[in-house]
């Protein structure tokens, strides 16, 4: 009997907000003009698959009657991302709202600076009761559920939501992707609680993604010294760390990790690693040009999950992830929107010639 076709390639729980970016690469405190875009790390991960024709779903929450909510919904539709979420009353000027991410792009030796304003964030109230989970995962079907450590750590409510959602999705045969994504300010005074949450999510995961010290800081894996000598030392360090992780979580099918060294704001060395079925796949770091670095890691995960969803070979999945990260940082958007797979492979091959 043929397997039922799942409606959604990838779904994610997310707290949507807006990003304000100064024009002309100005610093936040100097610029009088800013570009506004709808954003979240998790919806960024949906973007490659959505751009390439897959049906994707954001599970989120909105503020009733808010023009910011209307803007976010419009932007998600424009990006071919479906969404479900309750709209709840603002409850006055000091009530609920969407997060605000204020971030400049930096230039040269001046690095980007980010200011997160998340007071009253409506997404912190996400719960299982907000959605018809059985319809979405059992009747309609989801290929991959992607969970970010940012949402898992937003509040005790979202921690419970993410673990319950992953358990339910897995019971219906959905693959679970978990980007551990450590944010120190989210963990303050909740370390023991979040260690348990992240451990439980790792136990449920089929795909685990991290960067820099994420695995060590969230899953408390000791691992070797990641510092090493340059990126070659980091590669060996991450191999040791992921090998330790695979011993702790042997059920995980894919371990992925990005590698980045900042030469200056507009030039990075960019690489990535993938471990699956006992085999290592390595993209050695090479120079890339950067317009705006925010979203590069999400772009990588977005391309990687697109490849996994399509059943591509691991080496191709890694190439798509690497190239999607490059595409994300080559625009002022914080997500990658490829026009087709060829565009990603041309980026991977370093082919910047005109295509007519």
Coordinates of C-alpha atoms in Angstrom, one line a residue:
X1 CA 0.0 0.0 0.0
X2 CA 1.5 3.4 -1.0
X3 CA 2.3 5.8 1.8
X4 CA -0.1 8.6 2.1
X5 CA 1.1 11.9 0.7
X6 CA 1.7 14.4 3.4
X7 CA 0.2 17.9 2.7
X8 CA 3.0 19.8 4.5
X9 CA 6.7 19.3 3.7
X10 CA 7.8 21.1 6.8
X11 CA 5.9 22.7 9.7
X12 CA 7.2 24.7 12.7
X13 CA 6.0 26.4 15.8
X14 CA 7.1 30.0 15.8
X15 CA 6.7 33.4 17.4
X16 CA 6.5 35.8 14.5
X17 CA 7.6 39.4 14.8
X18 CA 9.2 42.3 12.8
X19 CA 12.7 43.3 12.1
X20 CA 13.7 46.9 11.7
X21 CA 16.9 47.4 9.7
X22 CA 18.6 50.8 9.1
X23 CA 18.9 51.7 5.4
X24 CA 22.3 52.2 3.8
X25 CA 24.1 50.0 6.4
X26 CA 23.8 52.8 9.0
X27 CA 24.0 52.1 12.7
X28 CA 20.7 51.9 14.6
X29 CA 21.4 54.9 16.7
X30 CA 22.2 57.1 13.7
X31 CA 19.6 56.1 11.1
X32 CA 16.3 57.9 10.7
X33 CA 15.0 55.4 8.2
X34 CA 14.5 51.7 8.7
X35 CA 13.1 48.8 6.6
X36 CA 10.5 46.6 8.2
X37 CA 10.2 42.9 7.5
X38 CA 8.3 40.0 9.0
X39 CA 10.6 37.6 10.7
X40 CA 11.3 34.6 12.9
X41 CA 14.2 32.1 12.9
X42 CA 11.7 29.2 12.3
X43 CA 9.8 30.8 9.4
X44 CA 13.2 31.5 7.8
X45 CA 13.8 27.7 7.9
X46 CA 10.6 27.1 5.9
X47 CA 11.6 29.5 3.2
X48 CA 13.7 27.4 0.8
X49 CA 11.1 24.7 0.6
X50 CA 8.3 27.2 0.3
X51 CA 10.2 29.1 -2.5
X52 CA 10.7 25.8 -4.4
X53 CA 7.0 24.9 -4.4
X54 CA 6.6 22.8 -1.3
X55 CA 3.7 23.5 1.1
X56 CA 4.9 24.6 4.5
X57 CA 3.1 25.6 7.7
X58 CA 3.9 28.1 10.5
X59 CA 2.1 27.4 13.8
X60 CA 2.0 30.7 15.5
X61 CA -0.2 33.3 17.3
X62 CA -1.4 36.8 16.4
X63 CA -2.7 40.0 18.2
X64 CA -6.3 40.6 17.2
X65 CA -6.8 43.7 15.1
X66 CA -3.1 44.6 15.0
X67 CA -1.8 46.1 11.8
X68 CA 1.5 44.4 12.6
X69 CA -0.3 41.0 12.6
X70 CA -1.9 41.9 9.3
X71 CA 1.6 42.8 7.9
X72 CA 3.1 39.6 9.1
X73 CA 0.3 37.5 7.6
X74 CA 0.6 39.3 4.3
X75 CA 4.4 38.7 4.2
X76 CA 3.9 35.0 5.0
X77 CA 1.4 34.7 2.1
X78 CA 3.9 36.4 -0.2
X79 CA 6.5 33.9 0.8
X80 CA 4.2 31.0 0.0
X81 CA 4.1 30.0 3.7
X82 CA 0.8 28.8 5.1
X83 CA 0.0 29.7 8.7
X84 CA -2.4 28.8 11.5
X85 CA -2.8 30.6 14.7
X86 CA -5.3 32.2 17.1
X87 CA -5.7 35.9 17.2
X88 CA -6.1 37.1 20.8
X89 CA -7.1 40.5 22.2
X90 CA -4.2 42.9 22.8
X91 CA -5.7 43.8 26.3
X92 CA -4.7 47.4 26.2
X93 CA -1.5 49.4 25.5
X94 CA 0.5 47.2 27.9
X95 CA -0.8 43.9 26.7
X96 CA 0.3 41.5 24.0
X97 CA 2.3 42.4 20.9
X98 CA 4.7 40.8 18.4
X99 CA 8.4 40.8 19.1
X100 CA 10.6 43.6 17.6
X101 CA 14.1 42.8 16.4
X102 CA 16.2 45.9 15.7
X103 CA 19.4 45.1 13.9
X104 CA 21.8 46.9 11.6
X105 CA 23.9 45.1 9.0
X106 CA 27.3 46.4 10.0
X107 CA 30.1 47.3 7.6
X108 CA 33.7 46.4 7.3
X109 CA 35.3 46.4 10.8
X110 CA 32.0 47.5 12.3
X111 CA 30.1 44.4 13.2
X112 CA 26.3 44.2 13.2
X113 CA 24.5 45.0 16.5
X114 CA 21.1 43.4 17.4
X115 CA 18.6 44.6 20.0
X116 CA 15.7 42.3 20.8
X117 CA 12.6 43.8 22.3
X118 CA 10.3 40.9 23.3
X119 CA 8.2 42.3 26.2
X120 CA 4.6 41.2 26.0
X121 CA 5.4 38.8 23.1
X122 CA 2.2 37.0 22.1
X123 CA 4.2 33.9 20.9
X124 CA 5.2 33.2 24.5
X125 CA 1.6 31.9 25.1
X126 CA 1.7 29.2 22.4
X127 CA 0.0 25.9 23.6
X128 CA -1.3 22.7 22.2
X129 CA -4.9 23.9 22.7
X130 CA -4.3 26.6 20.1
X131 CA -4.3 24.1 17.2
X132 CA -6.1 21.1 15.8
X133 CA -3.0 18.9 16.1
X134 CA -4.7 15.6 15.0
X135 CA -6.0 17.2 11.8
X136 CA -2.7 18.8 11.0
X137 CA -0.5 15.7 11.7
X138 CA -2.8 12.7 11.3
X139 CA -5.2 13.8 8.6
X140 CA -3.2 16.3 6.5
X141 CA 0.3 15.0 7.4
X142 CA 3.6 16.7 7.9
X143 CA 7.0 15.4 6.6
X144 CA 9.2 17.3 9.0
X145 CA 8.4 19.2 12.2
X146 CA 11.2 21.8 12.8
X147 CA 11.7 23.1 16.3
X148 CA 14.1 25.9 17.3
X149 CA 15.7 26.2 20.7
X150 CA 14.6 29.8 20.6
X151 CA 10.9 29.0 20.7
X152 CA 11.5 26.1 23.1
X153 CA 13.2 28.5 25.6
X154 CA 10.8 31.5 25.2
X155 CA 8.7 30.6 28.2
X156 CA 7.6 27.6 30.4
X157 CA 4.4 27.5 28.2
X158 CA 6.4 27.2 24.9
X159 CA 8.8 24.7 26.5
X160 CA 5.8 22.5 27.3
X161 CA 4.2 23.2 23.9
X162 CA 7.3 22.2 21.9
X163 CA 7.9 18.9 23.8
X164 CA 4.2 17.9 23.6
X165 CA 4.1 18.9 19.9
X166 CA 7.2 16.8 19.1
X167 CA 5.8 13.8 20.9
X168 CA 2.5 14.0 19.1
X169 CA 4.0 14.6 15.7
X170 CA 6.4 11.7 16.1
X171 CA 3.6 9.4 17.0
X172 CA 2.1 10.2 13.5
X173 CA 5.4 9.4 11.7
X174 CA 6.7 12.9 11.3
X175 CA 10.4 13.5 11.4
X176 CA 11.6 15.9 14.1
X177 CA 14.2 18.5 13.4
X178 CA 15.7 20.4 16.3
X179 CA 18.0 23.4 16.0
X180 CA 19.3 23.7 19.5
X181 CA 20.1 27.4 19.0
X182 CA 21.3 28.5 22.4
X183 CA 20.4 32.1 23.6
X184 CA 22.0 32.9 26.9
X185 CA 19.5 35.6 27.8
X186 CA 16.6 33.1 27.4
X187 CA 18.3 30.6 29.7
X188 CA 19.0 33.0 32.6
X189 CA 17.6 31.5 35.8
X190 CA 16.1 28.6 33.9
X191 CA 19.2 26.5 33.3
X192 CA 18.1 23.2 35.0
X193 CA 14.6 23.4 33.6
X194 CA 15.8 24.0 30.0
X195 CA 18.5 21.3 30.2
X196 CA 15.7 18.8 30.8
X197 CA 13.5 20.3 28.0
X198 CA 16.3 20.3 25.5
X199 CA 17.4 16.7 26.5
X200 CA 13.8 15.5 26.0
X201 CA 13.6 17.3 22.6
X202 CA 16.9 15.7 21.5
X203 CA 15.6 12.3 22.5
X204 CA 12.6 12.9 20.2
X205 CA 14.7 14.3 17.3
X206 CA 15.7 12.7 14.0
X207 CA 17.7 15.7 12.8
X208 CA 19.9 17.8 15.2
X209 CA 21.4 21.1 14.1
X210 CA 23.8 23.4 15.9
X211 CA 26.7 25.8 15.6
X212 CA 29.7 26.9 17.6
X213 CA 29.0 25.8 21.2
X214 CA 25.3 25.1 20.9
X215 CA 25.6 21.3 21.6
X216 CA 27.8 21.9 24.7
X217 CA 25.7 24.7 26.2
X218 CA 22.3 23.1 25.7
X219 CA 22.9 19.4 26.0
X220 CA 25.8 19.7 28.4
X221 CA 28.1 17.5 26.3
X222 CA 31.7 17.9 27.4
X223 CA 33.3 17.2 24.1
X224 CA 36.8 18.3 23.0
X225 CA 38.0 21.9 22.8
X226 CA 36.3 23.4 19.8
X227 CA 38.7 26.3 19.5
X228 CA 41.6 24.4 18.0
X229 CA 43.9 26.1 15.5
X230 CA 41.6 27.9 13.1
X231 CA 38.7 26.2 11.3
X232 CA 40.6 23.0 10.6
X233 CA 40.9 22.6 14.4
X234 CA 37.2 23.4 14.8
X235 CA 36.3 20.6 12.3
X236 CA 38.2 18.0 14.3
X237 CA 36.7 19.4 17.5
X238 CA 33.2 19.2 16.1
X239 CA 33.8 15.7 14.9
X240 CA 34.6 14.7 18.5
X241 CA 31.7 16.6 19.9
X242 CA 29.2 15.1 17.4
X243 CA 30.6 11.7 18.0
X244 CA 29.9 12.1 21.7
X245 CA 26.4 13.4 20.9
X246 CA 25.7 10.4 18.7
X247 CA 26.6 8.1 21.6
X248 CA 24.2 10.0 23.8
X249 CA 21.5 10.1 21.2
X250 CA 22.1 7.2 18.8
X251 CA 18.6 7.3 17.3
X252 CA 19.3 10.7 15.6
X253 CA 19.7 10.2 11.8
X254 CA 21.4 13.5 10.9
X255 CA 23.7 15.7 12.8
X256 CA 24.6 19.0 11.1
X257 CA 26.8 21.9 12.1
X258 CA 27.8 25.2 10.5
X259 CA 31.3 26.6 10.5
X260 CA 32.0 30.3 10.3
X261 CA 35.0 32.5 10.7
X262 CA 34.5 36.3 10.4
X263 CA 37.3 38.0 8.4
X264 CA 35.3 41.3 8.5
X265 CA 31.6 42.1 8.4
X266 CA 31.4 41.6 4.7
X267 CA 33.7 38.6 4.3
X268 CA 33.4 35.3 6.1
X269 CA 34.8 31.8 5.8
X270 CA 31.7 29.6 5.6
X271 CA 31.6 25.8 5.9
X272 CA 29.4 23.0 7.2
X273 CA 29.4 19.4 8.4
X274 CA 26.9 16.6 8.3
X275 CA 27.1 13.2 10.0
X276 CA 24.7 10.5 9.0
X277 CA 24.7 6.7 8.8
X278 CA 28.2 6.6 10.2
X279 CA 29.6 8.8 7.4
X280 CA 31.0 12.3 7.6
X281 CA 30.3 14.9 4.9
X282 CA 32.4 18.1 5.1
X283 CA 32.2 21.4 3.3
X284 CA 35.6 23.0 4.0
X285 CA 35.2 26.7 4.9
X286 CA 35.8 29.0 2.0
X287 CA 35.4 32.8 1.5
X288 CA 32.0 34.2 0.9
X289 CA 30.8 37.8 0.5
X290 CA 28.2 39.0 3.1
X291 CA 25.6 41.7 2.7
X292 CA 23.8 41.0 6.0
X293 CA 24.8 38.0 8.1
X294 CA 21.6 37.6 10.0
X295 CA 19.8 34.4 8.9
X296 CA 22.8 32.6 7.5
X297 CA 22.4 29.7 9.9
X298 CA 18.6 29.5 9.3
X299 CA 19.3 29.5 5.6
X300 CA 21.6 26.5 6.0
X301 CA 19.0 24.6 7.9
X302 CA 16.4 25.6 5.3
X303 CA 18.4 24.1 2.4
X304 CA 19.4 21.0 4.4
X305 CA 15.8 20.2 5.3
X306 CA 14.6 20.8 1.7
X307 CA 17.2 18.2 0.6
X308 CA 16.2 15.7 3.3
X309 CA 12.5 16.1 2.5
X310 CA 13.2 15.5 -1.2
X311 CA 15.2 12.3 -0.3
X312 CA 18.4 13.6 -1.8
X313 CA 21.8 12.1 -1.0
X314 CA 23.5 13.5 2.1
X315 CA 26.3 15.2 0.2
X316 CA 23.6 17.0 -1.9
X317 CA 21.7 18.0 1.2
X318 CA 24.8 19.5 2.6
X319 CA 25.6 21.4 -0.6
X320 CA 22.1 22.8 -0.7
X321 CA 22.4 23.9 3.0
X322 CA 25.8 25.6 2.4
X323 CA 24.5 27.4 -0.6
X324 CA 21.2 28.4 1.0
X325 CA 23.2 30.0 3.9
X326 CA 25.2 31.9 1.3
X327 CA 22.1 33.0 -0.5
X328 CA 20.5 34.3 2.8
X329 CA 23.5 36.5 3.7
X330 CA 23.7 37.9 0.1
X331 CA 20.4 39.7 0.6
X332 CA 19.0 42.1 3.2
X333 CA 16.3 39.6 4.0
X334 CA 17.1 37.1 6.8
X335 CA 16.0 34.1 4.8
X336 CA 17.0 32.4 1.5
X337 CA 14.5 32.6 -1.5
X338 CA 16.0 30.6 -4.4
X339 CA 14.2 30.8 -7.7
X340 CA 15.1 27.1 -8.4
X341 CA 17.6 24.4 -7.3
X342 CA 19.9 25.5 -10.1
X343 CA 20.5 28.8 -8.5
X344 CA 21.7 27.1 -5.3
X345 CA 24.0 24.8 -7.2
X346 CA 25.5 27.7 -9.1
X347 CA 26.2 29.4 -5.8
X348 CA 27.8 26.2 -4.5
X349 CA 29.9 25.9 -7.6
X350 CA 31.0 29.5 -7.4
X351 CA 29.5 30.2 -10.8
X352 CA 28.5 33.9 -10.7
X353 CA 28.3 34.4 -14.4
X354 CA 25.2 35.9 -15.9
X355 CA 22.5 33.4 -16.8
X356 CA 20.5 34.5 -19.8

